mmCIF file of C-alpha atoms in Angstrom:
data_model
loop_
_atom_site.group_PDB
_atom_site.id
_atom_site.type_symbol
_atom_site.label_atom_id
_atom_site.label_comp_id
_atom_site.label_asym_id
_atom_site.label_seq_id
_atom_site.Cartn_x
_atom_site.Cartn_y
_atom_site.Cartn_z
ATOM 1 C CA ASP P 3 7.230 -2.401 -7.593
ATOM 2 C CA VAL P 4 9.489 -2.336 -4.498
ATOM 3 C CA LYS P 5 9.110 0.748 -2.370
ATOM 4 C CA VAL P 6 11.599 1.688 0.210
ATOM 5 C CA THR P 7 10.744 4.999 2.026
ATOM 6 C CA GLN P 8 12.751 6.990 4.496
ATOM 7 C CA SER P 9 11.225 9.293 7.102
ATOM 8 C CA SER P 10 12.914 12.578 6.102
ATOM 9 C CA ARG P 11 14.851 13.848 2.892
ATOM 10 C CA TYR P 12 16.665 16.486 4.907
ATOM 11 C CA LEU P 13 17.407 16.765 8.609
ATOM 12 C CA VAL P 14 19.362 19.353 10.571
ATOM 13 C CA LYS P 15 20.382 18.412 14.130
ATOM 14 C CA ARG P 16 22.738 19.890 16.839
ATOM 15 C CA THR P 17 25.795 18.209 18.268
ATOM 16 C CA GLY P 18 24.920 15.926 21.099
ATOM 17 C CA GLU P 19 21.267 15.366 20.007
ATOM 18 C CA LYS P 20 19.818 11.799 19.651
ATOM 19 C CA VAL P 21 18.760 11.167 16.056
ATOM 20 C CA PHE P 22 16.455 8.603 14.660
ATOM 21 C CA LEU P 23 16.296 7.768 10.931
ATOM 22 C CA GLU P 24 13.486 5.555 9.922
ATOM 23 C CA CYS P 25 13.234 3.289 6.902
ATOM 24 C CA VAL P 26 10.165 1.274 5.785
ATOM 25 C CA GLN P 27 9.889 -1.234 2.979
ATOM 26 C CA ASP P 28 6.730 -2.811 1.660
ATOM 27 C CA MET P 29 7.980 -5.924 -0.008
ATOM 28 C CA ASP P 30 8.347 -8.327 2.959
ATOM 29 C CA HIS P 31 12.160 -8.424 2.548
ATOM 30 C CA GLU P 32 14.000 -10.188 5.186
ATOM 31 C CA ASN P 33 17.171 -8.135 4.703
ATOM 32 C CA MET P 34 17.623 -4.408 5.484
ATOM 33 C CA PHE P 35 20.766 -2.194 5.360
ATOM 34 C CA TRP P 36 21.937 1.174 6.327
ATOM 35 C CA TYR P 37 24.637 2.853 4.370
ATOM 36 C CA ARG P 38 26.400 6.065 4.560
ATOM 37 C CA GLN P 39 27.395 7.891 1.338
ATOM 38 C CA ASP P 40 30.219 10.401 1.262
ATOM 39 C CA PRO P 41 31.863 12.022 -1.800
ATOM 40 C CA GLY P 42 34.875 9.871 -2.977
ATOM 41 C CA LEU P 43 34.131 7.010 -0.415
ATOM 42 C CA GLY P 44 31.116 5.399 -2.160
ATOM 43 C CA LEU P 45 28.551 3.520 -0.004
ATOM 44 C CA ARG P 46 29.758 2.203 3.333
ATOM 45 C CA LEU P 47 27.707 -0.294 5.258
ATOM 46 C CA ILE P 48 26.842 0.771 8.864
ATOM 47 C CA TYR P 49 24.536 -2.045 9.947
ATOM 48 C CA PHE P 50 22.710 -4.981 8.459
ATOM 49 C CA SER P 51 19.562 -6.832 9.606
ATOM 50 C CA TYR P 52 18.587 -10.239 8.297
ATOM 51 C CA ASP P 53 15.510 -10.681 10.363
ATOM 52 C CA VAL P 54 13.396 -9.057 13.070
ATOM 53 C CA LYS P 55 15.560 -8.261 16.078
ATOM 54 C CA MET P 56 18.644 -9.524 14.331
ATOM 55 C CA LYS P 57 21.477 -7.264 13.394
ATOM 56 C CA GLU P 58 25.085 -7.363 12.338
ATOM 57 C CA LYS P 59 27.636 -4.602 12.279
ATOM 58 C CA GLY P 60 28.904 -3.259 9.092
ATOM 59 C CA ASP P 61 32.180 -1.546 8.211
ATOM 60 C CA ILE P 62 31.488 1.672 10.186
ATOM 61 C CA PRO P 63 29.246 0.941 13.131
ATOM 62 C CA GLU P 64 30.903 3.292 15.676
ATOM 63 C CA GLY P 65 28.595 5.925 16.886
ATOM 64 C CA TYR P 66 25.377 4.232 15.536
ATOM 65 C CA SER P 67 22.986 1.644 16.653
ATOM 66 C CA VAL P 68 19.870 0.066 14.989
ATOM 67 C CA SER P 69 16.524 -1.309 15.835
ATOM 68 C CA ARG P 70 14.326 -3.719 13.944
ATOM 69 C CA GLU P 71 11.209 -4.509 15.976
ATOM 70 C CA LYS P 72 9.089 -5.217 12.779
ATOM 71 C CA LYS P 73 10.079 -6.765 9.537
ATOM 72 C CA GLU P 74 9.186 -3.770 7.445
ATOM 73 C CA ARG P 75 10.894 -1.095 9.585
ATOM 74 C CA PHE P 76 14.728 -0.534 10.232
ATOM 75 C CA SER P 77 15.767 2.383 12.329
ATOM 76 C CA LEU P 78 19.218 3.983 12.534
ATOM 77 C CA ILE P 79 20.001 5.726 15.831
ATOM 78 C CA LEU P 80 22.670 8.299 16.451
ATOM 79 C CA GLU P 81 23.080 8.235 20.108
ATOM 80 C CA SER P 82 24.855 11.541 20.362
ATOM 81 C CA ALA P 83 25.141 13.213 16.958
ATOM 82 C CA SER P 84 28.587 14.624 15.929
ATOM 83 C CA THR P 85 29.635 16.913 13.083
ATOM 84 C CA ASN P 86 31.499 14.031 11.472
ATOM 85 C CA GLN P 87 28.149 12.231 11.143
ATOM 86 C CA THR P 88 27.004 14.901 8.559
ATOM 87 C CA SER P 89 26.267 12.730 5.517
ATOM 88 C CA MET P 90 23.712 11.199 3.176
ATOM 89 C CA TYR P 91 22.204 8.020 4.758
ATOM 90 C CA LEU P 92 20.678 5.421 2.523
ATOM 91 C CA CYS P 93 18.518 2.554 3.502
ATOM 92 C CA ALA P 94 18.159 -0.639 1.382
ATOM 93 C CA SER P 95 16.291 -3.897 1.505
ATOM 94 C CA SER P 96 16.657 -7.294 -0.294
ATOM 95 C CA LEU P 97 15.543 -10.855 -0.245
ATOM 96 C CA PRO P 98 17.995 -13.289 1.205
ATOM 97 C CA SER P 99 20.320 -15.178 -1.072
ATOM 98 C CA PRO P 100 20.147 -17.165 -3.230
ATOM 99 C CA SER P 101 16.710 -16.198 -4.234
ATOM 100 C CA ALA P 102 17.660 -12.628 -5.073
ATOM 101 C CA ASP P 103 20.614 -10.242 -4.262
ATOM 102 C CA THR P 104 19.278 -6.989 -5.670
ATOM 103 C CA GLN P 105 19.275 -4.251 -3.041
ATOM 104 C CA TYR P 106 16.510 -1.685 -3.335
ATOM 105 C CA PHE P 107 17.325 1.670 -2.007
ATOM 106 C CA GLY P 108 15.424 4.337 -0.370
ATOM 107 C CA PRO P 109 15.645 8.029 -1.494
ATOM 108 C CA GLY P 110 18.154 8.951 1.216
ATOM 109 C CA THR P 111 18.224 11.285 4.213
ATOM 110 C CA ARG P 112 20.718 14.148 4.021
ATOM 111 C CA LEU P 113 21.746 14.740 7.781
ATOM 112 C CA THR P 114 23.538 17.851 8.711
ATOM 113 C CA VAL P 115 24.925 18.038 12.237
ATOM 114 C CA LEU P 116 25.802 21.544 13.450
ATOM 115 C CA GLY O 19 39.189 -6.833 4.834
ATOM 116 C CA GLU O 20 37.524 -7.229 1.531
ATOM 117 C CA ASN O 21 38.023 -4.278 -0.770
ATOM 118 C CA VAL O 22 36.680 -3.138 -4.127
ATOM 119 C CA GLU O 23 38.605 -0.604 -6.229
ATOM 120 C CA GLN O 24 36.943 1.406 -8.977
ATOM 121 C CA HIS O 25 38.408 3.445 -11.789
ATOM 122 C CA PRO O 26 38.201 6.065 -13.086
ATOM 123 C CA SER O 27 36.587 8.401 -10.501
ATOM 124 C CA THR O 28 35.321 10.656 -13.331
ATOM 125 C CA LEU O 29 34.840 10.081 -17.051
ATOM 126 C CA SER O 30 33.745 12.464 -19.659
ATOM 127 C CA VAL O 31 32.716 11.149 -23.113
ATOM 128 C CA GLN O 32 31.048 12.626 -26.153
ATOM 129 C CA GLU O 33 27.534 11.468 -26.964
ATOM 130 C CA GLY O 34 27.714 8.301 -29.097
ATOM 131 C CA ASP O 35 31.126 7.235 -27.707
ATOM 132 C CA SER O 36 31.595 4.259 -25.445
ATOM 133 C CA ALA O 37 32.414 4.308 -21.773
ATOM 134 C CA VAL O 38 34.165 1.775 -19.704
ATOM 135 C CA ILE O 39 34.386 1.552 -15.951
ATOM 136 C CA LYS O 40 36.597 -0.934 -14.192
ATOM 137 C CA CYS O 41 36.548 -2.610 -10.786
ATOM 138 C CA THR O 42 38.892 -4.979 -8.987
ATOM 139 C CA TYR O 43 37.922 -7.025 -5.888
ATOM 140 C CA SER O 44 40.093 -8.613 -3.320
ATOM 141 C CA ASP O 45 38.341 -11.860 -2.337
ATOM 142 C CA SER O 46 38.297 -14.669 -4.858
ATOM 143 C CA ALA O 47 35.282 -16.160 -3.199
ATOM 144 C CA SER O 48 33.044 -13.157 -4.153
ATOM 145 C CA ASN O 49 30.360 -14.505 -6.450
ATOM 146 C CA TYR O 50 27.910 -11.700 -7.201
ATOM 147 C CA PHE O 51 28.788 -8.450 -8.854
ATOM 148 C CA PRO O 52 26.035 -5.733 -9.467
ATOM 149 C CA TRP O 53 26.339 -2.365 -10.950
ATOM 150 C CA TYR O 54 24.158 0.576 -9.711
ATOM 151 C CA LYS O 55 23.432 3.793 -11.314
ATOM 152 C CA GLN O 56 22.674 6.982 -9.283
ATOM 153 C CA GLU O 57 21.288 10.010 -11.075
ATOM 154 C CA LEU O 58 21.687 13.412 -9.346
ATOM 155 C CA GLY O 59 19.404 13.596 -6.395
ATOM 156 C CA LYS O 60 18.060 10.172 -6.796
ATOM 157 C CA ARG O 61 18.549 6.718 -5.200
ATOM 158 C CA PRO O 62 20.933 4.125 -6.625
ATOM 159 C CA GLN O 63 19.217 1.656 -8.848
ATOM 160 C CA LEU O 64 20.498 -1.683 -10.211
ATOM 161 C CA ILE O 65 21.178 -1.534 -13.879
ATOM 162 C CA ILE O 66 22.975 -4.984 -14.438
ATOM 163 C CA ASP O 67 24.546 -7.745 -12.516
ATOM 164 C CA ILE O 68 26.684 -10.765 -13.138
ATOM 165 C CA ARG O 69 27.374 -13.930 -11.259
ATOM 166 C CA SER O 70 30.712 -15.788 -11.016
ATOM 167 C CA ASN O 71 29.642 -18.601 -13.324
ATOM 168 C CA VAL O 72 29.180 -16.203 -16.223
ATOM 169 C CA GLY O 73 31.825 -14.298 -18.057
ATOM 170 C CA GLU O 74 29.605 -11.652 -19.829
ATOM 171 C CA LYS O 75 26.231 -10.295 -19.770
ATOM 172 C CA LYS O 76 24.521 -7.825 -21.995
ATOM 173 C CA ASP O 77 21.357 -5.673 -21.791
ATOM 174 C CA GLN O 78 20.804 -3.407 -24.821
ATOM 175 C CA ARG O 79 23.567 -0.847 -24.666
ATOM 176 C CA ILE O 80 25.180 -1.959 -21.387
ATOM 177 C CA ALA O 81 27.277 -4.976 -20.722
ATOM 178 C CA VAL O 82 29.349 -6.262 -17.866
ATOM 179 C CA THR O 83 32.376 -8.644 -18.158
ATOM 180 C CA LEU O 84 33.905 -10.648 -15.436
ATOM 181 C CA ASN O 85 37.527 -12.067 -15.276
ATOM 182 C CA LYS O 86 37.569 -14.259 -12.153
ATOM 183 C CA THR O 87 41.272 -15.102 -12.518
ATOM 184 C CA ALA O 88 42.272 -11.481 -12.553
ATOM 185 C CA LYS O 89 39.566 -10.498 -10.021
ATOM 186 C CA HIS O 90 38.211 -7.769 -11.998
ATOM 187 C CA PHE O 91 34.883 -6.731 -13.848
ATOM 188 C CA SER O 92 33.941 -3.992 -16.041
ATOM 189 C CA LEU O 93 30.831 -1.967 -17.142
ATOM 190 C CA HIS O 94 30.661 -1.166 -20.832
ATOM 191 C CA ILE O 95 28.178 1.468 -22.118
ATOM 192 C CA THR O 96 27.911 1.824 -25.887
ATOM 193 C CA GLU O 97 26.350 4.599 -27.895
ATOM 194 C CA THR O 98 26.313 6.838 -24.802
ATOM 195 C CA GLN O 99 23.514 9.403 -24.445
ATOM 196 C CA PRO O 100 23.074 12.438 -22.108
ATOM 197 C CA GLU O 101 20.769 10.523 -19.929
ATOM 198 C CA ASP O 102 23.538 8.023 -19.158
ATOM 199 C CA SER O 103 25.191 10.894 -17.200
ATOM 200 C CA ALA O 104 25.180 9.683 -13.485
ATOM 201 C CA VAL O 105 27.417 8.153 -10.816
ATOM 202 C CA TYR O 106 28.000 4.433 -11.351
ATOM 203 C CA PHE O 107 28.858 2.081 -8.399
ATOM 204 C CA CYS O 108 30.202 -1.403 -8.749
ATOM 205 C CA ALA O 109 29.878 -3.962 -5.903
ATOM 206 C CA ALA O 110 30.978 -7.344 -4.866
ATOM 207 C CA SER O 111 29.434 -9.851 -2.575
ATOM 208 C CA MET O 112 31.167 -10.810 0.639
ATOM 209 C CA TRP O 113 32.498 -14.303 0.706
ATOM 210 C CA TYR O 114 30.955 -15.190 4.110
ATOM 211 C CA ASN O 115 27.568 -13.635 3.510
ATOM 212 C CA THR O 116 26.434 -13.044 -0.041
ATOM 213 C CA ASP O 117 23.547 -10.992 1.131
ATOM 214 C CA LYS O 118 26.193 -8.132 1.933
ATOM 215 C CA LEU O 119 27.858 -6.055 -0.648
ATOM 216 C CA ILE O 120 30.983 -4.046 -0.590
ATOM 217 C CA PHE O 121 30.850 -1.034 -2.948
ATOM 218 C CA GLY O 122 33.354 0.678 -4.971
ATOM 219 C CA THR O 123 33.896 4.552 -4.581
ATOM 220 C CA GLY O 124 31.883 5.335 -7.687
ATOM 221 C CA THR O 125 32.512 6.858 -11.134
ATOM 222 C CA ARG O 126 30.973 10.065 -12.211
ATOM 223 C CA LEU O 127 30.117 9.750 -15.969
ATOM 224 C CA GLN O 128 29.328 12.780 -17.972
ATOM 225 C CA VAL O 129 28.075 12.566 -21.494
ATOM 226 C CA PHE O 130 28.377 15.700 -23.472
ATOM 227 C CA PRO O 131 25.969 16.290 -26.399
#
């Protein structure tokens, strides 16, 4: 059974703080993703990593950065949190195509920036 | 850029009725179309997927159909049950990197007993 875990379910931070969201998967997946989920907007890709130290911008990378130093761990960093980054953040992992395309999601981190 | 439109945004049905959710995609090179179900407070989970070389796929009460010419695909749930109540997301693979998905905006399905 694929397990994707995220470091926090709920997080409250203040404007201007540096925020780290951590994601760990235990299935040796090459691909890892960070999404942001907002009502009416679906899931929007922030960043994608297809290997250790490799990353690619998604649709909404502004204000975010990522780090992947180990295969199982993918971190999302908000350098200076702002109120418009209040959202649900979902991490996912998958094997690379064409072997499998199913993305397995973590439970999500609901971040509130005050 | 690539876009996936999903309709309706909300859908209410009586238990036992069928539910249909439709998605259209913009890039004809997309070749993988999964559907995810997200129950309240839980993570999205894959329920069914279809690839571009197949027109229809069924799994018990759920089915997905794909019309490549029209660039749309649909989720069909028959004999709906209260536990089908959830938000459903469609997605399409990006033409230049099939590992990446672009998601629709979601459909909140409510099944009333």
